[in-house]
Amino acid sequence: MDVFLLIFILAILGLSIVTNTRLLIYYQQPEDAGLNSILCKVIIVSSLTLAWMLNLLLPIDVRNSRPTTGFLDMQALWSAAFITLAVFIVLVVPTAMFYYEVEGDEFVKRKRRYVMCSLLMTLIFSAAILAISFPFLSQAAIPVVSYVCEEWQTGEETGRANVCGDGKATEIEVQVGFQIYVVSVLCFLGWFFLSIFGGIGLSAAPLDMILSFVDRPRPITEATYRQRKRMVGLAAGVLLQRAEELQNRDDAGAENAKGKRRFSWSSWQAGREQRQVRTDYNRFKCDVLLLEEEFEKLQVSKYQKGESLLVAVLKLCCGIIFALLSLAWILQIIICVLVPQITGEAGPPFLNSLFTAFEQSGLYPLGVALYACFNFYMLICVVKGCTKFGMRVAFFISIHPMRAQNTPLNSILFNVEMLLISTAAMVQFSQTTFSDYARLTEADVIFSAQIQRLRFYRFFFENHIFIITMLSVFLIAFIFFLVRPRDQGSITFSAPDQKLVSLADAAKAGDKC
């Protein structure tokens, strides 16, 4: 038994629980502190710990497979981990989200019934997808070399010439197990989040950290503070009026939707109005977020005489480190994924050689730490990319930003659910990009030999459609952020912000009327 590996796994598990608990305490709102909503908090910490362990299973698989096979049954461990992930994605986290949504809602009288009905619909939908697709898409085409022999050659006839001729490349159909198919579905769904939001985040994460250094709060005079505070107050008044308007429109839409026949023109029109209300509400949330950030900066500039130099330098250093990590990921994808696909030959190992060097030199924990940095950074990019996408395209998705001491539990649960879905694709992504490092592992067998060759899914996985999409999104987002680096409505002390000025002008016009 590899005692070091066992101790290392337990250490990772303990470290993940402690770290995730601290993260929850750091981000949650003060009113959620203590034992309030304890079930949601346990689910959040458990979900993040599961994401940690899944992302670090590949280095554990590497240690268990080389130089000799270890005591862990990695195939069973991979299956159990992904089945647990599926349960958390479909049942556990949605239950917490549904429960938290109605916990303080007076209009929902039967809260348990609401949660159970919502959960049942989610479970039925997920089970239907698996049950319908599994019989048709669970065949994997494994490449083999076929020989047609005219005569049978026994062991005593090894000196004779080859009577089988040249081999012919062909494929055989193999039925994969249900647990492997669940892994493939989770990976396929997760790739949509990872490729789009991860691609955006790879460019947005370093840029935002550098901009936070450039736009850091600086000391201001009393006159400037009063002027800016007045503008913030006027903008806040306009947003309050908009909130009341949205509430009235939402109530009116709900009343109009009652009693209308389904699939009628009037019901479609009512649904369209409700969708427009949701879009306007998403834009409203973006404006509120930017205004709150401006007010916080204003308070720091006034009462703390600007942001601490140490904090500002740390933000700049983080921005530089994030930029280097993004660049390393892009180079790793191009060198180790796209170049072999285009040329048909293996490219330079790049980061693979670094991980292998740590493994062979006896510095296995440092190699795992470096591997974890790359994986966890990509997951951070997914969260950042989702927020940036919601800020720029408000009609598509609602924002759930992670803010220190000011994040509701439902926003944390939303990001946790997105991280869990992305984790499945992240594991496959790491196995693909670090294929040299992942050689001779059970992960290589599961993802490269089975999932990558499944019917329907193989087109996306073998041709690296999602990875190419990630690079394309990264390039588009990078160019876009160079042109418009700041979110619309963001404010700096060097020049008045157009969004804030427009809100203030609207407030003045309302006062005159």
Protein backbone atom coordinates (compact mmCIF):
# COMPACT_ATOMS: atom_id res chain seq x y z
CA MET A 1 0.00 0.00 0.00
CA ASP A 2 1.23 3.48 -0.91
CA VAL A 3 0.99 5.12 2.51
CA PHE A 4 2.16 8.46 1.15
CA LEU A 5 -0.65 8.52 -1.42
CA LEU A 6 -3.26 7.71 1.24
CA ILE A 7 -1.97 10.45 3.55
CA PHE A 8 -1.82 12.86 0.63
CA ILE A 9 -5.47 12.21 -0.30
CA LEU A 10 -6.60 12.75 3.28
CA ALA A 11 -4.55 15.95 3.47
CA ILE A 12 -6.17 17.28 0.28
CA LEU A 13 -9.61 16.41 1.60
CA GLY A 14 -9.01 18.20 4.90
CA LEU A 15 -7.44 21.22 3.21
CA SER A 16 -10.34 21.52 0.76
CA ILE A 17 -12.95 21.45 3.54
CA VAL A 18 -11.15 24.12 5.56
CA THR A 19 -10.48 26.33 2.52
CA ASN A 20 -14.02 26.07 1.18
CA THR A 21 -15.47 26.90 4.60
CA ARG A 22 -13.28 29.98 4.78
CA LEU A 23 -14.33 31.00 1.27
CA LEU A 24 -17.99 30.70 2.24
CA ILE A 25 -17.46 32.85 5.34
CA TYR A 26 -15.51 35.39 3.28
CA TYR A 27 -18.17 35.83 0.58
CA GLN A 28 -21.48 35.39 2.43
CA GLN A 29 -23.61 38.32 3.59
CA PRO A 30 -23.45 39.28 7.28
CA GLU A 31 -27.15 38.37 7.69
CA ASP A 32 -26.35 34.82 6.54
CA ALA A 33 -23.66 34.36 9.19
CA GLY A 34 -23.98 31.84 11.99
CA LEU A 35 -26.33 28.89 11.75
CA ASN A 36 -28.75 30.57 9.34
CA SER A 37 -29.49 28.37 6.29
CA ILE A 38 -27.06 25.78 7.62
CA LEU A 39 -28.25 23.17 5.10
CA CYS A 40 -27.37 25.43 2.16
CA LYS A 41 -23.94 26.12 3.65
CA VAL A 42 -23.18 22.43 4.15
CA ILE A 43 -24.18 21.77 0.54
CA ILE A 44 -21.97 24.62 -0.69
CA VAL A 45 -18.90 23.37 1.19
CA SER A 46 -19.56 19.75 0.16
CA SER A 47 -20.01 20.72 -3.50
CA LEU A 48 -16.80 22.75 -3.61
CA THR A 49 -14.93 19.91 -1.90
CA LEU A 50 -16.25 17.49 -4.53
CA ALA A 51 -15.02 19.85 -7.26
CA TRP A 52 -11.60 19.95 -5.59
CA MET A 53 -11.31 16.18 -5.39
CA LEU A 54 -12.48 15.61 -8.97
CA ASN A 55 -9.96 18.07 -10.36
CA LEU A 56 -7.16 16.41 -8.39
CA LEU A 57 -8.10 12.84 -9.26
CA LEU A 58 -5.88 12.88 -12.34
CA PRO A 59 -2.62 13.45 -10.38
CA ILE A 60 -3.78 10.77 -7.93
CA ASP A 61 -4.39 8.46 -10.90
CA VAL A 62 -0.90 9.24 -12.18
CA ARG A 63 0.67 8.39 -8.83
CA ASN A 64 -1.40 5.20 -8.59
CA SER A 65 -0.48 3.99 -12.10
CA ARG A 66 3.27 4.65 -12.28
CA PRO A 67 5.76 3.08 -11.99
CA THR A 68 3.62 0.18 -10.78
CA THR A 69 -0.11 -0.13 -10.25
CA GLY A 70 -1.14 1.05 -6.79
CA PHE A 71 -3.78 -0.13 -4.36
CA LEU A 72 -6.56 2.17 -5.58
CA ASP A 73 -9.17 0.92 -8.05
CA MET A 74 -9.15 4.12 -10.09
CA GLN A 75 -11.79 2.97 -12.57
CA ALA A 76 -14.28 2.47 -9.75
CA LEU A 77 -13.12 5.69 -8.10
CA TRP A 78 -13.62 7.70 -11.29
CA SER A 79 -17.09 6.21 -11.79
CA ALA A 80 -18.11 6.83 -8.19
CA ALA A 81 -16.83 10.41 -8.31
CA PHE A 82 -18.77 11.27 -11.46
CA ILE A 83 -21.94 9.56 -10.25
CA THR A 84 -21.67 11.63 -7.08
CA LEU A 85 -21.13 14.71 -9.24
CA ALA A 86 -24.29 13.91 -11.20
CA VAL A 87 -26.29 13.55 -7.98
CA PHE A 88 -25.06 16.92 -6.74
CA ILE A 89 -25.79 18.63 -10.07
CA VAL A 90 -29.28 17.20 -10.52
CA LEU A 91 -30.52 16.77 -6.94
CA VAL A 92 -28.47 18.24 -4.12
CA VAL A 93 -27.57 21.76 -5.30
CA PRO A 94 -30.93 22.41 -7.06
CA THR A 95 -32.71 21.41 -3.83
CA ALA A 96 -30.73 24.03 -1.93
CA MET A 97 -31.42 26.64 -4.62
CA PHE A 98 -35.17 25.95 -4.65
CA TYR A 99 -35.30 25.96 -0.85
CA TYR A 100 -33.37 29.22 -0.50
CA GLU A 101 -35.57 30.93 -3.11
CA VAL A 102 -38.79 30.31 -1.15
CA GLU A 103 -37.39 30.39 2.39
CA GLY A 104 -38.52 33.97 2.99
CA ASP A 105 -41.21 34.21 0.30
CA GLU A 106 -44.60 34.85 1.89
CA PHE A 107 -46.45 34.22 -1.38
CA VAL A 108 -45.36 30.56 -1.44
CA LYS A 109 -47.51 28.94 1.26
CA ARG A 110 -46.42 25.33 0.82
CA LYS A 111 -42.68 25.64 0.57
CA ARG A 112 -41.83 21.95 0.86
CA ARG A 113 -44.33 21.09 -1.83
CA TYR A 114 -42.85 23.74 -4.11
CA VAL A 115 -39.33 22.42 -3.57
CA MET A 116 -40.38 18.80 -4.12
CA CYS A 117 -42.32 19.61 -7.30
CA SER A 118 -39.43 21.63 -8.75
CA LEU A 119 -36.97 18.91 -7.83
CA LEU A 120 -39.19 16.20 -9.31
CA MET A 121 -39.42 18.06 -12.62
CA THR A 122 -35.63 18.42 -12.73
CA LEU A 123 -35.16 14.73 -11.96
CA ILE A 124 -37.69 13.59 -14.56
CA PHE A 125 -36.12 15.79 -17.24
CA SER A 126 -32.59 14.53 -16.49
CA ALA A 127 -33.66 10.89 -16.29
CA ALA A 128 -35.56 11.19 -19.58
CA ILE A 129 -32.47 12.52 -21.37
CA LEU A 130 -30.33 9.63 -20.12
CA ALA A 131 -32.98 6.96 -20.71
CA ILE A 132 -33.72 8.08 -24.27
CA SER A 133 -30.15 8.70 -25.42
CA PHE A 134 -28.34 5.78 -23.73
CA PRO A 135 -29.67 2.97 -26.01
CA PHE A 136 -28.73 4.92 -29.15
CA LEU A 137 -25.53 6.77 -28.25
CA SER A 138 -23.69 4.39 -25.92
CA GLN A 139 -21.72 2.59 -28.64
CA ALA A 140 -18.01 3.39 -28.84
CA ALA A 141 -16.10 2.81 -32.09
CA ILE A 142 -12.67 1.45 -31.05
CA PRO A 143 -10.00 1.53 -33.83
CA VAL A 144 -8.25 -1.82 -34.47
CA VAL A 145 -6.06 -3.41 -37.16
CA SER A 146 -7.71 -6.35 -38.92
CA TYR A 147 -5.71 -9.19 -40.52
CA VAL A 148 -7.15 -11.73 -42.94
CA CYS A 149 -5.11 -14.97 -42.85
CA GLU A 150 -5.40 -17.69 -45.46
CA GLU A 151 -3.65 -20.23 -43.22
CA TRP A 152 -3.31 -20.75 -39.49
CA GLN A 153 0.23 -20.36 -38.21
CA THR A 154 1.11 -22.16 -34.99
CA GLY A 155 3.89 -21.37 -32.54
CA GLU A 156 6.23 -23.96 -34.13
CA GLU A 157 5.99 -22.19 -37.49
CA THR A 158 7.49 -18.88 -36.47
CA GLY A 159 10.19 -19.17 -39.11
CA ARG A 160 7.71 -19.16 -41.96
CA ALA A 161 6.87 -16.06 -43.92
CA ASN A 162 3.88 -13.95 -42.91
CA VAL A 163 0.79 -15.52 -44.49
CA CYS A 164 -1.68 -12.95 -43.15
CA GLY A 165 -0.66 -10.06 -45.37
CA ASP A 166 -0.95 -6.41 -44.43
CA GLY A 167 -3.31 -5.25 -41.72
CA LYS A 168 -6.34 -3.12 -42.47
CA ALA A 169 -7.46 -0.33 -40.17
CA THR A 170 -11.05 -0.77 -39.04
CA GLU A 171 -13.30 -0.18 -36.03
CA ILE A 172 -15.28 -2.38 -33.70
CA GLU A 173 -18.42 -1.32 -31.84
CA VAL A 174 -18.24 -1.67 -28.06
CA GLN A 175 -21.09 -1.05 -25.62
CA VAL A 176 -19.91 1.17 -22.76
CA GLY A 177 -21.34 0.92 -19.28
CA PHE A 178 -24.04 3.24 -18.02
CA GLN A 179 -21.64 4.94 -15.61
CA ILE A 180 -19.25 5.77 -18.48
CA TYR A 181 -22.14 7.17 -20.49
CA VAL A 182 -23.13 9.40 -17.55
CA VAL A 183 -19.57 10.74 -17.53
CA SER A 184 -19.80 11.52 -21.25
CA VAL A 185 -23.09 13.40 -20.86
CA LEU A 186 -21.71 15.43 -17.96
CA CYS A 187 -18.59 16.29 -19.95
CA PHE A 188 -20.61 17.24 -23.03
CA LEU A 189 -22.87 19.60 -21.07
CA GLY A 190 -19.98 21.03 -19.09
CA TRP A 191 -18.06 21.91 -22.24
CA PHE A 192 -20.62 24.58 -23.17
CA PHE A 193 -19.87 26.43 -19.93
CA LEU A 194 -16.14 25.79 -20.03
CA SER A 195 -15.58 26.75 -23.66
CA ILE A 196 -17.68 29.94 -23.64
CA PHE A 197 -17.29 31.33 -20.14
CA GLY A 198 -13.78 29.92 -19.72
CA GLY A 199 -12.69 31.54 -22.98
CA ILE A 200 -14.09 34.90 -21.86
CA GLY A 201 -12.55 34.54 -18.41
CA LEU A 202 -9.07 33.78 -19.75
CA SER A 203 -8.92 37.31 -21.11
CA ALA A 204 -11.16 39.03 -18.53
CA ALA A 205 -9.58 37.70 -15.31
CA PRO A 206 -6.10 39.26 -15.75
CA LEU A 207 -7.50 42.44 -17.30
CA ASP A 208 -9.94 43.04 -14.45
CA MET A 209 -7.21 42.63 -11.83
CA ILE A 210 -4.95 45.10 -13.65
CA LEU A 211 -7.83 47.56 -14.08
CA SER A 212 -8.66 47.26 -10.38
CA PHE A 213 -5.11 48.50 -9.76
CA VAL A 214 -5.40 51.31 -12.30
CA ASP A 215 -8.84 52.41 -11.05
CA ARG A 216 -8.03 51.94 -7.38
CA PRO A 217 -9.57 54.47 -4.96
CA ARG A 218 -7.29 57.46 -4.39
CA PRO A 219 -7.49 60.25 -1.79
CA ILE A 220 -9.99 62.97 -2.71
CA THR A 221 -10.93 66.35 -1.31
CA GLU A 222 -14.08 67.10 0.65
CA ALA A 223 -15.58 69.03 -2.28
CA THR A 224 -14.98 66.17 -4.69
CA TYR A 225 -16.44 63.72 -2.20
CA ARG A 226 -19.63 65.75 -1.81
CA GLN A 227 -20.03 66.17 -5.56
CA ARG A 228 -19.54 62.50 -6.29
CA LYS A 229 -21.75 61.46 -3.39
CA ARG A 230 -24.54 63.68 -4.71
CA MET A 231 -24.27 62.09 -8.16
CA VAL A 232 -24.37 58.61 -6.62
CA GLY A 233 -27.45 59.61 -4.61
CA LEU A 234 -29.24 60.92 -7.69
CA ALA A 235 -28.42 57.72 -9.59
CA ALA A 236 -29.63 55.62 -6.66
CA GLY A 237 -32.94 57.48 -6.68
CA VAL A 238 -33.42 56.73 -10.38
CA LEU A 239 -32.66 53.07 -9.76
CA LEU A 240 -35.23 52.99 -6.96
CA GLN A 241 -37.85 54.37 -9.32
CA ARG A 242 -36.86 51.79 -11.90
CA ALA A 243 -37.19 49.04 -9.29
CA GLU A 244 -40.75 50.12 -8.51
CA GLU A 245 -41.54 50.24 -12.21
CA LEU A 246 -40.19 46.74 -12.73
CA GLN A 247 -42.20 45.46 -9.77
CA ASN A 248 -45.40 46.99 -11.18
CA ARG A 249 -44.71 45.54 -14.64
CA ASP A 250 -44.00 42.13 -13.16
CA ASP A 251 -47.25 42.17 -11.15
CA ALA A 252 -49.22 43.33 -14.17
CA GLY A 253 -47.67 40.62 -16.32
CA ALA A 254 -48.53 37.95 -13.77
CA GLU A 255 -52.14 39.17 -13.69
CA ASN A 256 -52.37 39.20 -17.48
CA ALA A 257 -51.02 35.67 -17.68
CA LYS A 258 -53.79 34.36 -15.43
CA GLY A 259 -56.82 32.97 -17.13
CA LYS A 260 -55.33 33.02 -20.64
CA ARG A 261 -55.41 29.92 -22.74
CA ARG A 262 -52.14 28.15 -23.36
CA PHE A 263 -50.58 28.48 -26.83
CA SER A 264 -52.87 31.41 -27.67
CA TRP A 265 -51.70 34.74 -29.06
CA SER A 266 -52.53 36.56 -25.83
CA SER A 267 -50.56 34.07 -23.72
CA TRP A 268 -47.57 34.36 -26.05
CA GLN A 269 -47.77 38.16 -25.79
CA ALA A 270 -47.91 37.94 -21.98
CA GLY A 271 -44.89 35.63 -21.98
CA ARG A 272 -43.02 38.07 -24.19
CA GLU A 273 -43.73 40.88 -21.75
CA GLN A 274 -42.47 38.73 -18.86
CA ARG A 275 -39.26 37.96 -20.75
CA GLN A 276 -38.77 41.67 -21.39
CA VAL A 277 -39.23 42.34 -17.67
CA ARG A 278 -36.56 39.74 -16.85
CA THR A 279 -34.19 41.35 -19.36
CA ASP A 280 -34.76 44.80 -17.89
CA TYR A 281 -34.28 43.34 -14.42
CA ASN A 282 -30.93 41.89 -15.44
CA ARG A 283 -29.84 45.30 -16.71
CA PHE A 284 -31.09 46.81 -13.46
CA LYS A 285 -28.93 44.38 -11.46
CA CYS A 286 -25.89 45.37 -13.51
CA ASP A 287 -26.51 49.07 -12.80
CA VAL A 288 -27.01 48.38 -9.10
CA LEU A 289 -23.77 46.40 -8.93
CA LEU A 290 -21.77 49.16 -10.61
CA LEU A 291 -23.32 51.82 -8.41
CA GLU A 292 -22.56 49.85 -5.25
CA GLU A 293 -18.95 49.42 -6.36
CA GLU A 294 -18.66 53.15 -7.01
CA PHE A 295 -20.08 53.98 -3.58
CA GLU A 296 -17.64 51.59 -1.89
CA LYS A 297 -14.72 53.17 -3.75
CA LEU A 298 -15.97 56.60 -2.75
CA GLN A 299 -16.06 55.61 0.92
CA VAL A 300 -12.53 54.20 0.74
CA SER A 301 -11.27 57.38 -0.95
CA LYS A 302 -12.83 59.59 1.69
CA TYR A 303 -12.40 57.77 4.99
CA GLN A 304 -9.35 55.57 4.31
CA LYS A 305 -7.50 58.12 2.17
CA GLY A 306 -7.46 55.74 -0.76
CA GLU A 307 -6.72 52.06 -1.09
CA SER A 308 -3.74 50.59 0.71
CA LEU A 309 -0.64 50.50 -1.46
CA LEU A 310 0.00 46.89 -0.44
CA VAL A 311 -3.48 45.81 -1.56
CA ALA A 312 -3.10 47.69 -4.84
CA VAL A 313 0.28 46.08 -5.57
CA LEU A 314 -1.11 42.64 -4.72
CA LYS A 315 -3.90 43.21 -7.26
CA LEU A 316 -1.33 44.16 -9.90
CA CYS A 317 0.78 41.10 -9.09
CA CYS A 318 -2.31 38.88 -9.31
CA GLY A 319 -3.14 40.44 -12.67
CA ILE A 320 0.35 39.66 -13.98
CA ILE A 321 0.19 36.08 -12.63
CA PHE A 322 -3.26 35.60 -14.16
CA ALA A 323 -1.95 36.89 -17.49
CA LEU A 324 0.92 34.39 -17.38
CA LEU A 325 -1.48 31.54 -16.53
CA SER A 326 -3.80 32.52 -19.40
CA LEU A 327 -0.86 32.68 -21.79
CA ALA A 328 0.40 29.28 -20.59
CA TRP A 329 -3.05 27.73 -21.12
CA ILE A 330 -3.31 29.16 -24.64
CA LEU A 331 0.17 27.94 -25.58
CA GLN A 332 -0.52 24.50 -24.08
CA ILE A 333 -3.72 24.18 -26.11
CA ILE A 334 -2.04 25.26 -29.34
CA ILE A 335 1.13 23.19 -28.92
CA CYS A 336 -0.29 19.99 -27.43
CA VAL A 337 -3.79 19.84 -28.94
CA LEU A 338 -4.13 21.80 -32.18
CA VAL A 339 -0.65 21.24 -33.64
CA PRO A 340 -0.87 17.40 -33.35
CA GLN A 341 -4.36 17.51 -34.84
CA ILE A 342 -3.17 19.54 -37.85
CA THR A 343 0.20 17.87 -38.46
CA GLY A 344 -0.58 14.37 -37.23
CA GLU A 345 2.60 14.40 -35.14
CA ALA A 346 3.10 15.00 -31.45
CA GLY A 347 4.20 18.51 -30.54
CA PRO A 348 6.55 19.63 -27.77
CA PRO A 349 5.41 18.50 -24.31
CA PHE A 350 5.56 22.04 -22.83
CA LEU A 351 3.74 21.90 -19.44
CA ASN A 352 3.66 18.09 -19.59
CA SER A 353 7.43 18.02 -19.20
CA LEU A 354 7.18 20.25 -16.15
CA PHE A 355 4.66 17.97 -14.40
CA THR A 356 6.67 14.89 -15.34
CA ALA A 357 9.87 16.47 -14.00
CA PHE A 358 8.24 17.05 -10.61
CA GLU A 359 6.98 13.46 -10.62
CA GLN A 360 10.35 11.90 -11.50
CA SER A 361 12.37 14.06 -9.12
CA GLY A 362 10.33 13.03 -6.09
CA LEU A 363 8.58 16.41 -5.81
CA TYR A 364 5.15 14.96 -6.43
CA PRO A 365 3.27 17.38 -4.08
CA LEU A 366 4.74 20.40 -5.90
CA GLY A 367 3.64 18.96 -9.24
CA VAL A 368 0.12 18.45 -7.89
CA ALA A 369 0.10 22.01 -6.53
CA LEU A 370 1.11 23.40 -9.94
CA TYR A 371 -1.50 21.23 -11.67
CA ALA A 372 -4.13 22.46 -9.19
CA CYS A 373 -3.18 26.09 -9.90
CA PHE A 374 -3.88 25.66 -13.60
CA ASN A 375 -7.16 23.79 -13.07
CA PHE A 376 -8.54 26.04 -10.36
CA TYR A 377 -7.53 29.13 -12.33
CA MET A 378 -9.57 27.88 -15.27
CA LEU A 379 -12.58 27.39 -12.99
CA ILE A 380 -12.10 30.94 -11.68
CA CYS A 381 -12.12 32.07 -15.31
CA VAL A 382 -15.47 30.30 -15.80
CA VAL A 383 -17.04 32.28 -12.93
CA LYS A 384 -15.44 35.52 -14.11
CA GLY A 385 -16.48 34.87 -17.71
CA CYS A 386 -20.09 34.23 -16.70
CA THR A 387 -20.21 37.53 -14.78
CA LYS A 388 -18.60 39.49 -17.63
CA PHE A 389 -20.96 37.91 -20.14
CA GLY A 390 -23.96 38.82 -17.99
CA MET A 391 -22.72 42.40 -17.61
CA ARG A 392 -22.34 42.87 -21.37
CA VAL A 393 -25.28 40.73 -22.59
CA ALA A 394 -27.95 41.35 -19.95
CA PHE A 395 -30.83 39.88 -21.93
CA PHE A 396 -29.27 36.41 -21.90
CA ILE A 397 -28.24 35.66 -18.33
CA SER A 398 -28.58 37.21 -14.89
CA ILE A 399 -25.38 38.14 -13.07
CA HIS A 400 -24.37 36.51 -9.78
CA PRO A 401 -21.11 38.29 -8.85
CA MET A 402 -18.98 37.03 -5.97
CA ARG A 403 -18.35 39.98 -3.67
CA ALA A 404 -16.60 39.84 -0.30
CA GLN A 405 -19.08 39.92 2.61
CA ASN A 406 -21.87 40.83 0.18
CA THR A 407 -22.88 37.70 -1.75
CA PRO A 408 -26.32 36.13 -1.16
CA LEU A 409 -26.41 32.37 -0.73
CA ASN A 410 -28.47 31.92 -3.89
CA SER A 411 -25.71 33.62 -5.90
CA ILE A 412 -23.11 31.37 -4.27
CA LEU A 413 -25.25 28.33 -5.07
CA PHE A 414 -25.60 29.46 -8.69
CA ASN A 415 -21.83 29.71 -9.08
CA VAL A 416 -21.34 26.39 -7.29
CA GLU A 417 -23.75 24.69 -9.70
CA MET A 418 -21.91 26.21 -12.65
CA LEU A 419 -18.56 25.08 -11.24
CA LEU A 420 -19.82 21.51 -10.77
CA ILE A 421 -21.10 21.33 -14.34
CA SER A 422 -17.83 22.79 -15.65
CA THR A 423 -15.74 20.42 -13.49
CA ALA A 424 -16.75 17.39 -15.56
CA ALA A 425 -15.48 19.06 -18.74
CA MET A 426 -12.46 20.44 -16.88
CA VAL A 427 -11.30 16.92 -16.03
CA GLN A 428 -11.56 15.83 -19.66
CA PHE A 429 -9.92 19.06 -20.79
CA SER A 430 -6.94 18.45 -18.48
CA GLN A 431 -6.61 14.85 -19.63
CA THR A 432 -6.58 16.03 -23.25
CA THR A 433 -4.18 18.94 -22.90
CA PHE A 434 -1.87 17.08 -20.48
CA SER A 435 -2.07 13.77 -22.37
CA ASP A 436 1.64 12.97 -21.89
CA TYR A 437 1.32 13.45 -18.15
CA ALA A 438 -1.91 11.37 -18.08
CA ARG A 439 -0.48 8.39 -19.98
CA LEU A 440 -1.03 4.86 -18.63
CA THR A 441 -3.81 6.04 -16.32
CA GLU A 442 -7.41 4.91 -15.99
CA ALA A 443 -8.42 8.44 -16.95
CA ASP A 444 -6.68 7.91 -20.29
CA VAL A 445 -8.68 4.73 -20.84
CA ILE A 446 -12.00 6.31 -19.85
CA PHE A 447 -11.72 9.61 -21.70
CA SER A 448 -9.50 8.80 -24.71
CA ALA A 449 -10.42 5.18 -25.43
CA GLN A 450 -14.14 5.27 -24.59
CA ILE A 451 -15.81 8.64 -24.17
CA GLN A 452 -13.91 10.32 -27.00
CA ARG A 453 -15.12 7.60 -29.41
CA LEU A 454 -18.78 7.43 -28.45
CA ARG A 455 -21.33 7.77 -31.20
CA PHE A 456 -22.45 11.40 -31.74
CA TYR A 457 -20.04 12.74 -29.09
CA ARG A 458 -16.93 11.66 -31.00
CA PHE A 459 -17.36 14.40 -33.61
CA PHE A 460 -17.03 17.06 -30.91
CA PHE A 461 -14.31 15.35 -28.89
CA GLU A 462 -12.07 13.92 -31.61
CA ASN A 463 -12.10 17.15 -33.63
CA HIS A 464 -11.68 19.27 -30.49
CA ILE A 465 -14.67 21.43 -31.41
CA PHE A 466 -15.08 22.79 -27.91
CA ILE A 467 -11.37 23.56 -27.49
CA ILE A 468 -11.34 25.44 -30.80
CA THR A 469 -14.46 27.29 -29.64
CA MET A 470 -12.67 28.25 -26.42
CA LEU A 471 -9.74 29.70 -28.35
CA SER A 472 -12.08 31.57 -30.70
CA VAL A 473 -14.08 33.02 -27.80
CA PHE A 474 -10.84 33.99 -26.06
CA LEU A 475 -9.60 35.83 -29.14
CA ILE A 476 -12.90 37.66 -29.69
CA ALA A 477 -13.20 38.57 -26.01
CA PHE A 478 -9.58 39.73 -25.87
CA ILE A 479 -10.07 42.11 -28.80
CA PHE A 480 -13.39 43.33 -27.38
CA PHE A 481 -11.93 44.00 -23.92
CA LEU A 482 -9.00 45.89 -25.46
CA VAL A 483 -11.51 48.20 -27.15
CA ARG A 484 -13.93 48.41 -24.20
CA PRO A 485 -12.02 47.25 -21.12
CA ARG A 486 -14.49 48.53 -18.54
CA ASP A 487 -18.05 47.44 -18.00
CA GLN A 488 -20.61 49.93 -19.22
CA GLY A 489 -21.46 52.14 -16.30
CA SER A 490 -18.19 51.63 -14.40
CA ILE A 491 -16.82 54.83 -12.88
CA THR A 492 -13.35 56.17 -12.27
CA PHE A 493 -12.21 59.24 -10.37
CA SER A 494 -10.28 60.57 -13.33
CA ALA A 495 -13.35 61.28 -15.49
CA PRO A 496 -17.12 61.30 -14.91
CA ASP A 497 -18.85 58.16 -16.01
CA GLN A 498 -21.43 58.50 -18.76
CA LYS A 499 -23.82 56.02 -17.16
CA LEU A 500 -23.85 57.85 -13.85
CA VAL A 501 -24.24 61.22 -15.57
CA SER A 502 -27.19 59.95 -17.58
CA LEU A 503 -28.89 58.62 -14.45
CA ALA A 504 -28.28 61.92 -12.67
CA ASP A 505 -29.70 63.89 -15.60
CA ALA A 506 -32.76 61.67 -15.60
CA ALA A 507 -33.26 62.39 -11.90
CA LYS A 508 -32.98 66.14 -12.48
CA ALA A 509 -35.52 65.97 -15.31
CA GLY A 510 -37.93 64.13 -13.03
CA ASP A 511 -37.54 66.78 -10.33
CA LYS A 512 -38.36 69.57 -12.79
CA CYS A 513 -41.48 67.79 -13.97
